[in-house]
PDB file of C-alpha atoms in Angstrom:
ATOM      1  CA  MET V   1      98.571  70.939  90.652  1.00  0.00           C
ATOM      2  CA  ASN V   2      99.753  74.565  90.805  1.00  0.00           C
ATOM      3  CA  LEU V   3      98.238  77.675  89.290  1.00  0.00           C
ATOM      4  CA  TYR V   4      99.710  81.191  89.275  1.00  0.00           C
ATOM      5  CA  VAL V   5      97.496  84.260  88.989  1.00  0.00           C
ATOM      6  CA  ASP V   6      98.036  88.008  88.710  1.00  0.00           C
ATOM      7  CA  GLY V   7      96.066  91.121  87.897  1.00  0.00           C
ATOM      8  CA  GLY V   8      97.145  94.680  87.416  1.00  0.00           C
ATOM      9  CA  CYS V   9      96.196  98.053  86.102  1.00  0.00           C
ATOM     10  CA  GLU V  10      98.142 100.435  83.900  1.00  0.00           C
ATOM     11  CA  GLY V  11      97.513 103.953  85.142  1.00  0.00           C
ATOM     12  CA  ASN V  12      95.959 102.704  88.387  1.00  0.00           C
ATOM     13  CA  GLY V  13      93.893 105.405  90.056  1.00  0.00           C
ATOM     14  CA  THR V  14      93.423 107.483  86.907  1.00  0.00           C
ATOM     15  CA  ALA V  15      90.404 107.936  84.653  1.00  0.00           C
ATOM     16  CA  ASN V  16      92.209 106.122  81.823  1.00  0.00           C
ATOM     17  CA  ALA V  17      93.315 103.139  83.903  1.00  0.00           C
ATOM     18  CA  HIS V  18      93.295  99.883  81.939  1.00  0.00           C
ATOM     19  CA  GLY V  19      93.057  96.524  83.684  1.00  0.00           C
ATOM     20  CA  TYR V  20      94.602  93.205  82.750  1.00  0.00           C
ATOM     21  CA  GLY V  21      95.329  89.838  84.271  1.00  0.00           C
ATOM     22  CA  SER V  22      96.605  86.388  83.568  1.00  0.00           C
ATOM     23  CA  PHE V  23      96.857  82.931  85.013  1.00  0.00           C
ATOM     24  CA  LEU V  24      98.946  79.865  84.338  1.00  0.00           C
ATOM     25  CA  LEU V  25      98.101  76.289  85.186  1.00  0.00           C
ATOM     26  CA  GLU V  26     101.448  74.515  85.256  1.00  0.00           C
ATOM     27  CA  GLY V  27     101.926  72.557  82.068  1.00  0.00           C
ATOM     28  CA  ASP V  28      99.677  74.896  80.058  1.00  0.00           C
ATOM     29  CA  ARG V  29     100.172  78.216  78.332  1.00  0.00           C
ATOM     30  CA  PRO V  30      99.337  81.445  80.181  1.00  0.00           C
ATOM     31  CA  VAL V  31      95.824  82.795  79.738  1.00  0.00           C
ATOM     32  CA  ARG V  32      95.779  86.579  79.191  1.00  0.00           C
ATOM     33  CA  LEU V  33      92.802  88.664  80.295  1.00  0.00           C
ATOM     34  CA  ASP V  34      91.666  92.195  79.467  1.00  0.00           C
ATOM     35  CA  PHE V  35      89.435  93.944  82.020  1.00  0.00           C
ATOM     36  CA  GLY V  36      89.048  97.234  80.164  1.00  0.00           C
ATOM     37  CA  THR V  37      88.877 100.619  81.860  1.00  0.00           C
ATOM     38  CA  GLY V  38      87.325 101.852  85.071  1.00  0.00           C
ATOM     39  CA  VAL V  39      89.053  99.269  87.260  1.00  0.00           C
ATOM     40  CA  THR V  40      91.793  99.270  89.887  1.00  0.00           C
ATOM     41  CA  ASN V  41      94.702  96.933  90.412  1.00  0.00           C
ATOM     42  CA  ASN V  42      92.895  95.222  93.322  1.00  0.00           C
ATOM     43  CA  ILE V  43      89.745  94.692  91.267  1.00  0.00           C
ATOM     44  CA  CYS V  44      91.917  93.169  88.541  1.00  0.00           C
ATOM     45  CA  GLU V  45      93.633  90.869  91.044  1.00  0.00           C
ATOM     46  CA  TYR V  46      90.223  89.537  92.078  1.00  0.00           C
ATOM     47  CA  LYS V  47      88.908  89.323  88.504  1.00  0.00           C
ATOM     48  CA  ALA V  48      91.966  87.333  87.425  1.00  0.00           C
ATOM     49  CA  LEU V  49      91.533  84.947  90.358  1.00  0.00           C
ATOM     50  CA  ILE V  50      87.825  84.485  89.614  1.00  0.00           C
ATOM     51  CA  ALA V  51      88.556  83.855  85.908  1.00  0.00           C
ATOM     52  CA  ALA V  52      91.152  81.241  86.877  1.00  0.00           C
ATOM     53  CA  LEU V  53      88.758  79.554  89.296  1.00  0.00           C
ATOM     54  CA  GLU V  54      85.974  79.507  86.691  1.00  0.00           C
ATOM     55  CA  TYR V  55      88.416  77.949  84.207  1.00  0.00           C
ATOM     56  CA  LEU V  56      89.365  75.254  86.706  1.00  0.00           C
ATOM     57  CA  LYS V  57      85.706  74.546  87.455  1.00  0.00           C
ATOM     58  CA  GLU V  58      84.839  74.370  83.753  1.00  0.00           C
ATOM     59  CA  MET V  59      87.715  71.956  83.137  1.00  0.00           C
ATOM     60  CA  GLY V  60      86.709  69.798  86.114  1.00  0.00           C
ATOM     61  CA  ILE V  61      90.024  70.430  87.863  1.00  0.00           C
ATOM     62  CA  ARG V  62      89.904  70.279  91.648  1.00  0.00           C
ATOM     63  CA  ASN V  63      92.290  70.522  94.598  1.00  0.00           C
ATOM     64  CA  VAL V  64      94.587  73.144  93.101  1.00  0.00           C
ATOM     65  CA  ASP V  65      97.218  75.194  94.909  1.00  0.00           C
ATOM     66  CA  ILE V  66      96.920  78.782  93.680  1.00  0.00           C
ATOM     67  CA  PHE V  67      99.692  81.337  94.118  1.00  0.00           C
ATOM     68  CA  SER V  68      99.320  85.133  94.036  1.00  0.00           C
ATOM     69  CA  ASP V  69     101.510  88.084  94.952  1.00  0.00           C
ATOM     70  CA  SER V  70      98.488  90.036  96.214  1.00  0.00           C
ATOM     71  CA  ALA V  71      98.627  90.010 100.009  1.00  0.00           C
ATOM     72  CA  LEU V  72      95.305  91.843  99.984  1.00  0.00           C
ATOM     73  CA  VAL V  73      93.446  89.152  98.018  1.00  0.00           C
ATOM     74  CA  VAL V  74      95.111  86.266  99.860  1.00  0.00           C
ATOM     75  CA  ASN V  75      94.320  87.719 103.285  1.00  0.00           C
ATOM     76  CA  GLN V  76      90.816  88.962 102.468  1.00  0.00           C
ATOM     77  CA  THR V  77      89.716  85.626 101.003  1.00  0.00           C
ATOM     78  CA  ALA V  78      91.118  83.901 104.096  1.00  0.00           C
ATOM     79  CA  GLY V  79      89.071  86.240 106.309  1.00  0.00           C
ATOM     80  CA  LYS V  80      92.202  87.676 107.951  1.00  0.00           C
ATOM     81  CA  TRP V  81      91.818  91.220 106.623  1.00  0.00           C
ATOM     82  CA  ASN V  82      88.752  93.454 106.511  1.00  0.00           C
ATOM     83  CA  ILE V  83      87.354  94.560 103.175  1.00  0.00           C
ATOM     84  CA  ASN V  84      87.149  98.343 103.286  1.00  0.00           C
ATOM     85  CA  VAL V  85      86.414  98.975  99.601  1.00  0.00           C
ATOM     86  CA  PRO V  86      82.771  98.155  98.787  1.00  0.00           C
ATOM     87  CA  ALA V  87      83.573  97.097  95.200  1.00  0.00           C
ATOM     88  CA  LEU V  88      85.827  94.316  96.503  1.00  0.00           C
ATOM     89  CA  LYS V  89      83.207  92.661  98.744  1.00  0.00           C
ATOM     90  CA  PRO V  90      81.266  90.796  96.029  1.00  0.00           C
ATOM     91  CA  LEU V  91      84.509  89.849  94.268  1.00  0.00           C
ATOM     92  CA  CYS V  92      85.936  88.407  97.470  1.00  0.00           C
ATOM     93  CA  ALA V  93      82.696  86.525  98.150  1.00  0.00           C
ATOM     94  CA  GLU V  94      82.696  85.025  94.644  1.00  0.00           C
ATOM     95  CA  ALA V  95      86.374  84.039  94.782  1.00  0.00           C
ATOM     96  CA  SER V  96      85.918  82.472  98.221  1.00  0.00           C
ATOM     97  CA  ARG V  97      82.840  80.539  97.077  1.00  0.00           C
ATOM     98  CA  LEU V  98      84.625  79.171  94.004  1.00  0.00           C
ATOM     99  CA  MET V  99      87.703  78.212  96.028  1.00  0.00           C
ATOM    100  CA  ARG V 100      85.546  76.218  98.441  1.00  0.00           C
ATOM    101  CA  GLU V 101      83.634  74.630  95.576  1.00  0.00           C
ATOM    102  CA  ILE V 102      86.703  73.273  93.789  1.00  0.00           C
ATOM    103  CA  GLY V 103      88.893  72.737  96.829  1.00  0.00           C
ATOM    104  CA  ALA V 104      91.503  75.361  95.964  1.00  0.00           C
ATOM    105  CA  SER V 105      93.970  76.928  98.353  1.00  0.00           C
ATOM    106  CA  LEU V 106      95.428  80.413  97.875  1.00  0.00           C
ATOM    107  CA  THR V 107      98.943  81.251  99.011  1.00  0.00           C
ATOM    108  CA  TRP V 108     100.964  84.453  98.842  1.00  0.00           C
ATOM    109  CA  VAL V 109     104.256  84.358  96.930  1.00  0.00           C
ATOM    110  CA  ARG V 110     106.844  86.990  96.191  1.00  0.00           C
ATOM    111  CA  ARG V 111     106.402  89.202  93.147  1.00  0.00           C
ATOM    112  CA  ASP V 112     109.461  87.741  91.424  1.00  0.00           C
ATOM    113  CA  THR V 113     107.818  84.298  91.419  1.00  0.00           C
ATOM    114  CA  ILE V 114     104.788  85.707  89.580  1.00  0.00           C
ATOM    115  CA  VAL V 115     106.977  87.593  87.098  1.00  0.00           C
ATOM    116  CA  GLU V 116     108.964  84.421  86.423  1.00  0.00           C
ATOM    117  CA  LYS V 117     105.791  82.403  85.753  1.00  0.00           C
ATOM    118  CA  LEU V 118     103.602  84.990  83.999  1.00  0.00           C
ATOM    119  CA  GLY V 119     106.059  87.528  82.604  1.00  0.00           C
ATOM    120  CA  HIS V 120     104.469  90.572  84.249  1.00  0.00           C
TER     121      HIS V 120
END
């Protein structure tokens, strides 16, 4: 089973930045998420992934292939890249824990794949 996930932030890096995200389990409708203000695009990428993983866990769905266009999230959760932003450390830890718990893999895909699946 495949799931596509994305997070972003309108006005990233500004005081009025507004975060959003979404995920799509193939065969379902996309789930849209609102993360409010005071976030960054990378925080939103993690929050969207965590929301998707919590959804999968709640639904009892295991062994899912997850696809993201965030090289940062994919590589940090795999332990390949350092986490230099303190706010990302607990998010990475939570995402990694949930992935292990439900047997999910996370793979990087090109941005156009995410846009095709999620529309943003």
